[in-house]
Amino acid sequence: MKIVTDYLGEVEYTKEDIISFPDGIYGFPDSREYLLLGEMTTEFPFVWLQSTTEETLSFILTNPFLFVEKYDFNLDDDIIAKLKLEKVEDVQVFTTVIVKENIKESSINLKSPIVINRNEMIASQVVLAEDYPFKHFIFQKGTDEPC
Amino acid sequence: MLILTRKKNESIIINNDIEITILESDDGKVKIGIDAPKSVKIHRKEVFDAIIEENKQAASSKRSAENLKNLIPKK
């Protein structure tokens, strides 16, 4: 199967690459299947979450642990059951990134991360009970460097 | 919108398995108790709206890798 993206061009994928979001992503209930495109490296810690059904729908995801020192949360039992999580090694946590024209206004959403079971390829956007902000600015105030 | 009047400690049942009870009401505030199966997601509307707003902005973000490179933490 093929999909055309505006950032990586044409991408080929197979059924096995599809990550299912049984509840969709908040605000986008019609897309239930996504691909993780790109490769997360230390030089470039971003991947794209691309809808397979809506070519124009994608999100930039990053590894939140690179941007915040302490990011700790518990997953509710119902989420664990929904994601069929058995081992902690299967869990991958991403946060969505808002990239602004003025790069210093860019932020990541720590309150509702995307949690993926890489073994079962099931994912969900969870809303944490813990007190994390929807907008965590990547750049600290008054500095030119990402924190 | 369906509008029902309830008194303190009275409740309504939605879909056979969700019960919403009025626990307290005074001074413009209403305290509500919700009994629902674990799989039912319940959010304060402002939280729900905030998630959707963040997602909409994220989905319309500048996607170019060039832009993203500026966001990488420098160790």
GROMACS .gro file of C-alpha atoms in nm:
model
  222
    1MET     CA    1   0.000   0.000   0.000
    2LYS     CA    2   0.109   0.354  -0.063
    3ILE     CA    3   0.048   0.693   0.082
    4VAL     CA    4   0.170   1.033  -0.030
    5THR     CA    5   0.285   1.268   0.243
    6ASP     CA    6   0.390   1.629   0.212
    7TYR     CA    7   0.701   1.576   0.425
    8LEU     CA    8   0.842   1.236   0.323
    9GLY     CA    9   0.691   1.204  -0.023
   10GLU     CA   10   0.552   0.867  -0.124
   11VAL     CA   11   0.568   0.602   0.145
   12GLU     CA   12   0.506   0.231   0.103
   13TYR     CA   13   0.367   0.029   0.389
   14THR     CA   14   0.219  -0.307   0.471
   15LYS     CA   15  -0.063  -0.419   0.699
   16GLU     CA   16   0.189  -0.496   0.971
   17ASP     CA   17   0.294  -0.131   0.986
   18ILE     CA   18  -0.052  -0.010   1.076
   19ILE     CA   19  -0.110   0.102   1.432
   20SER     CA   20  -0.471   0.092   1.533
   21PHE     CA   21  -0.626   0.363   1.749
   22PRO     CA   22  -0.959   0.206   1.856
   23ASP     CA   23  -1.082   0.540   1.989
   24GLY     CA   24  -0.911   0.756   1.731
   25ILE     CA   25  -0.730   1.071   1.839
   26TYR     CA   26  -0.922   1.346   2.018
   27GLY     CA   27  -1.074   1.579   1.762
   28PHE     CA   28  -1.014   1.333   1.477
   29PRO     CA   29  -1.261   1.052   1.540
   30ASP     CA   30  -1.273   0.936   1.179
   31SER     CA   31  -0.912   0.820   1.155
   32ARG     CA   32  -0.847   0.496   1.342
   33GLU     CA   33  -0.537   0.371   1.164
   34TYR     CA   34  -0.198   0.537   1.157
   35LEU     CA   35   0.161   0.475   1.055
   36LEU     CA   36   0.472   0.583   1.240
   37LEU     CA   37   0.699   0.730   0.975
   38GLY     CA   38   1.060   0.829   1.002
   39GLU     CA   39   1.310   0.704   1.250
   40MET     CA   40   1.369   0.841   1.593
   41THR     CA   41   1.739   0.914   1.638
   42THR     CA   42   1.935   1.129   1.879
   43GLU     CA   43   2.015   1.365   1.592
   44PHE     CA   44   1.653   1.385   1.492
   45PRO     CA   45   1.417   1.276   1.770
   46PHE     CA   46   1.094   1.315   1.578
   47VAL     CA   47   0.860   1.082   1.393
   48TRP     CA   48   0.540   1.144   1.203
   49LEU     CA   49   0.213   0.983   1.295
   50GLN     CA   50   0.034   0.959   0.964
   51SER     CA   51  -0.330   0.864   0.915
   52THR     CA   52  -0.370   0.593   0.652
   53THR     CA   53  -0.719   0.707   0.562
   54GLU     CA   54  -0.668   1.084   0.554
   55GLU     CA   55  -0.351   1.174   0.368
   56THR     CA   56  -0.351   1.529   0.498
   57LEU     CA   57  -0.376   1.423   0.862
   58SER     CA   58  -0.049   1.378   1.047
   59PHE     CA   59   0.113   1.470   1.373
   60ILE     CA   60   0.472   1.522   1.471
   61LEU     CA   61   0.564   1.313   1.770
   62THR     CA   62   0.865   1.319   1.992
   63ASN     CA   63   1.007   1.138   2.290
   64PRO     CA   64   0.900   1.354   2.587
   65PHE     CA   65   1.176   1.216   2.807
   66LEU     CA   66   1.423   1.415   2.600
   67PHE     CA   67   1.254   1.738   2.692
   68VAL     CA   68   1.150   1.691   3.054
   69GLU     CA   69   1.366   1.549   3.325
   70LYS     CA   70   1.089   1.380   3.515
   71TYR     CA   71   0.790   1.248   3.334
   72ASP     CA   72   0.618   0.986   3.541
   73PHE     CA   73   0.266   0.863   3.515
   74ASN     CA   74   0.043   0.568   3.577
   75LEU     CA   75  -0.180   0.407   3.320
   76ASP     CA   76  -0.532   0.313   3.430
   77ASP     CA   77  -0.621  -0.054   3.424
   78ASP     CA   78  -0.876   0.003   3.150
   79ILE     CA   79  -0.610   0.159   2.926
   80ILE     CA   80  -0.372  -0.128   2.997
   81ALA     CA   81  -0.650  -0.371   2.903
   82LYS     CA   82  -0.746  -0.174   2.593
   83LEU     CA   83  -0.386  -0.165   2.472
   84LYS     CA   84  -0.342  -0.533   2.568
   85LEU     CA   85  -0.026  -0.436   2.751
   86GLU     CA   86   0.159  -0.718   2.918
   87LYS     CA   87   0.518  -0.605   2.933
   88VAL     CA   88   0.650  -0.261   3.006
   89GLU     CA   89   0.903  -0.309   2.723
   90ASP     CA   90   0.620  -0.302   2.473
   91VAL     CA   91   0.515   0.048   2.572
   92GLN     CA   92   0.623   0.343   2.368
   93VAL     CA   93   0.529   0.692   2.479
   94PHE     CA   94   0.519   0.991   2.249
   95THR     CA   95   0.393   1.343   2.279
   96THR     CA   96   0.252   1.554   2.001
   97VAL     CA   97   0.454   1.859   1.902
   98ILE     CA   98   0.314   2.195   1.802
   99VAL     CA   99   0.573   2.359   1.579
  100LYS     CA  100   0.518   2.731   1.553
  101GLU     CA  101   0.640   2.973   1.290
  102ASN     CA  102   0.824   3.141   1.574
  103ILE     CA  103   1.009   2.831   1.681
  104LYS     CA  104   1.036   2.953   2.040
  105GLU     CA  105   0.662   2.919   2.083
  106SER     CA  106   0.675   2.549   2.004
  107SER     CA  107   0.536   2.314   2.264
  108ILE     CA  108   0.469   1.952   2.347
  109ASN     CA  109   0.155   1.816   2.509
  110LEU     CA  110   0.251   1.638   2.830
  111LYS     CA  111  -0.106   1.603   2.957
  112SER     CA  112  -0.228   1.370   2.686
  113PRO     CA  113   0.052   1.155   2.544
  114ILE     CA  114   0.017   0.892   2.275
  115VAL     CA  115   0.082   0.549   2.421
  116ILE     CA  116   0.154   0.263   2.183
  117ASN     CA  117   0.183  -0.109   2.241
  118ARG     CA  118   0.446  -0.186   1.977
  119ASN     CA  119   0.392  -0.557   2.010
  120GLU     CA  120   0.017  -0.548   1.941
  121MET     CA  121   0.027  -0.225   1.738
  122ILE     CA  122  -0.259  -0.075   1.938
  123ALA     CA  123  -0.245   0.282   2.059
  124SER     CA  124  -0.440   0.541   2.245
  125GLN     CA  125  -0.416   0.905   2.336
  126VAL     CA  126  -0.448   0.898   2.711
  127VAL     CA  127  -0.540   1.181   2.945
  128LEU     CA  128  -0.319   1.168   3.250
  129ALA     CA  129  -0.453   1.215   3.600
  130GLU     CA  130  -0.113   1.360   3.688
  131ASP     CA  131  -0.069   1.732   3.678
  132TYR     CA  132   0.111   1.794   3.350
  133PRO     CA  133   0.051   2.087   3.114
  134PHE     CA  134  -0.111   2.069   2.773
  135LYS     CA  135   0.154   2.309   2.657
  136HIS     CA  136   0.506   2.248   2.774
  137PHE     CA  137   0.718   2.503   2.592
  138ILE     CA  138   1.032   2.346   2.457
  139PHE     CA  139   1.229   2.664   2.490
  140GLN     CA  140   1.263   2.798   2.837
  141LYS     CA  141   1.178   3.163   2.874
  142GLY     CA  142   1.457   3.400   2.784
  143THR     CA  143   1.690   3.141   2.634
  144ASP     CA  144   1.777   3.054   2.278
  145GLU     CA  145   1.839   2.692   2.355
  146PRO     CA  146   1.581   2.421   2.389
  147CYS     CA  147   1.570   2.319   2.754
  148MET     CA  148  -3.106   1.904   2.444
  149LEU     CA  149  -3.306   1.699   2.690
  150ILE     CA  150  -3.368   1.893   3.009
  151LEU     CA  151  -3.465   1.718   3.332
  152THR     CA  152  -3.516   1.862   3.679
  153ARG     CA  153  -3.356   1.667   3.963
  154LYS     CA  154  -3.335   1.721   4.337
  155LYS     CA  155  -3.043   1.645   4.565
  156ASN     CA  156  -2.965   1.271   4.573
  157GLU     CA  157  -3.182   1.203   4.271
  158SER     CA  158  -3.017   1.064   3.966
  159ILE     CA  159  -3.057   0.981   3.602
  160ILE     CA  160  -2.959   0.665   3.419
  161ILE     CA  161  -2.805   0.677   3.074
  162ASN     CA  162  -2.778   0.371   2.858
  163ASN     CA  163  -2.861   0.133   3.146
  164ASP     CA  164  -2.515   0.147   3.297
  165ILE     CA  165  -2.430   0.511   3.361
  166GLU     CA  166  -2.576   0.677   3.666
  167ILE     CA  167  -2.542   1.048   3.731
  168THR     CA  168  -2.641   1.168   4.078
  169ILE     CA  169  -2.683   1.521   4.203
  170LEU     CA  170  -2.492   1.522   4.532
  171GLU     CA  171  -2.498   1.884   4.627
  172SER     CA  172  -2.606   2.211   4.485
  173ASP     CA  173  -2.562   2.557   4.621
  174ASP     CA  174  -2.434   2.896   4.531
  175GLY     CA  175  -2.426   2.832   4.159
  176LYS     CA  176  -2.224   2.511   4.195
  177VAL     CA  177  -2.346   2.159   4.145
  178LYS     CA  178  -2.164   1.852   4.269
  179ILE     CA  179  -2.226   1.550   4.052
  180GLY     CA  180  -2.146   1.184   4.113
  181ILE     CA  181  -2.096   0.961   3.814
  182ASP     CA  182  -2.110   0.583   3.819
  183ALA     CA  183  -2.005   0.439   3.487
  184PRO     CA  184  -1.818   0.140   3.350
  185LYS     CA  185  -1.440   0.189   3.347
  186SER     CA  186  -1.436   0.199   2.970
  187VAL     CA  187  -1.647   0.514   2.962
  188LYS     CA  188  -1.426   0.818   2.931
  189ILE     CA  189  -1.532   1.110   3.144
  190HIS     CA  190  -1.370   1.451   3.119
  191ARG     CA  191  -1.447   1.800   3.228
  192LYS     CA  192  -1.550   1.977   2.909
  193GLU     CA  193  -1.269   2.232   2.932
  194VAL     CA  194  -1.012   1.948   2.951
  195PHE     CA  195  -1.170   1.774   2.656
  196ASP     CA  196  -1.171   2.100   2.458
  197ALA     CA  197  -0.808   2.168   2.546
  198ILE     CA  198  -0.695   1.827   2.416
  199ILE     CA  199  -0.880   1.878   2.091
  200GLU     CA  200  -0.737   2.228   2.052
  201GLU     CA  201  -0.381   2.102   2.112
  202ASN     CA  202  -0.434   1.819   1.862
  203LYS     CA  203  -0.574   2.052   1.598
  204GLN     CA  204  -0.275   2.281   1.633
  205ALA     CA  205  -0.038   1.984   1.626
  206ALA     CA  206  -0.203   1.848   1.311
  207SER     CA  207  -0.163   2.179   1.133
  208SER     CA  208   0.193   2.237   1.251
  209LYS     CA  209   0.471   2.313   1.009
  210ARG     CA  210   0.587   1.966   0.926
  211SER     CA  211   0.918   2.032   0.763
  212ALA     CA  212   1.217   1.856   0.909
  213GLU     CA  213   1.413   2.180   0.871
  214ASN     CA  214   1.192   2.347   1.128
  215LEU     CA  215   1.210   2.055   1.363
  216LYS     CA  216   1.588   2.050   1.369
  217ASN     CA  217   1.578   2.376   1.563
  218LEU     CA  218   1.388   2.206   1.841
  219ILE     CA  219   1.642   1.940   1.922
  220PRO     CA  220   1.789   1.971   2.269
  221LYS     CA  221   2.158   2.054   2.255
  222LYS     CA  222   2.340   1.844   2.506
   0.00000   0.00000   0.00000
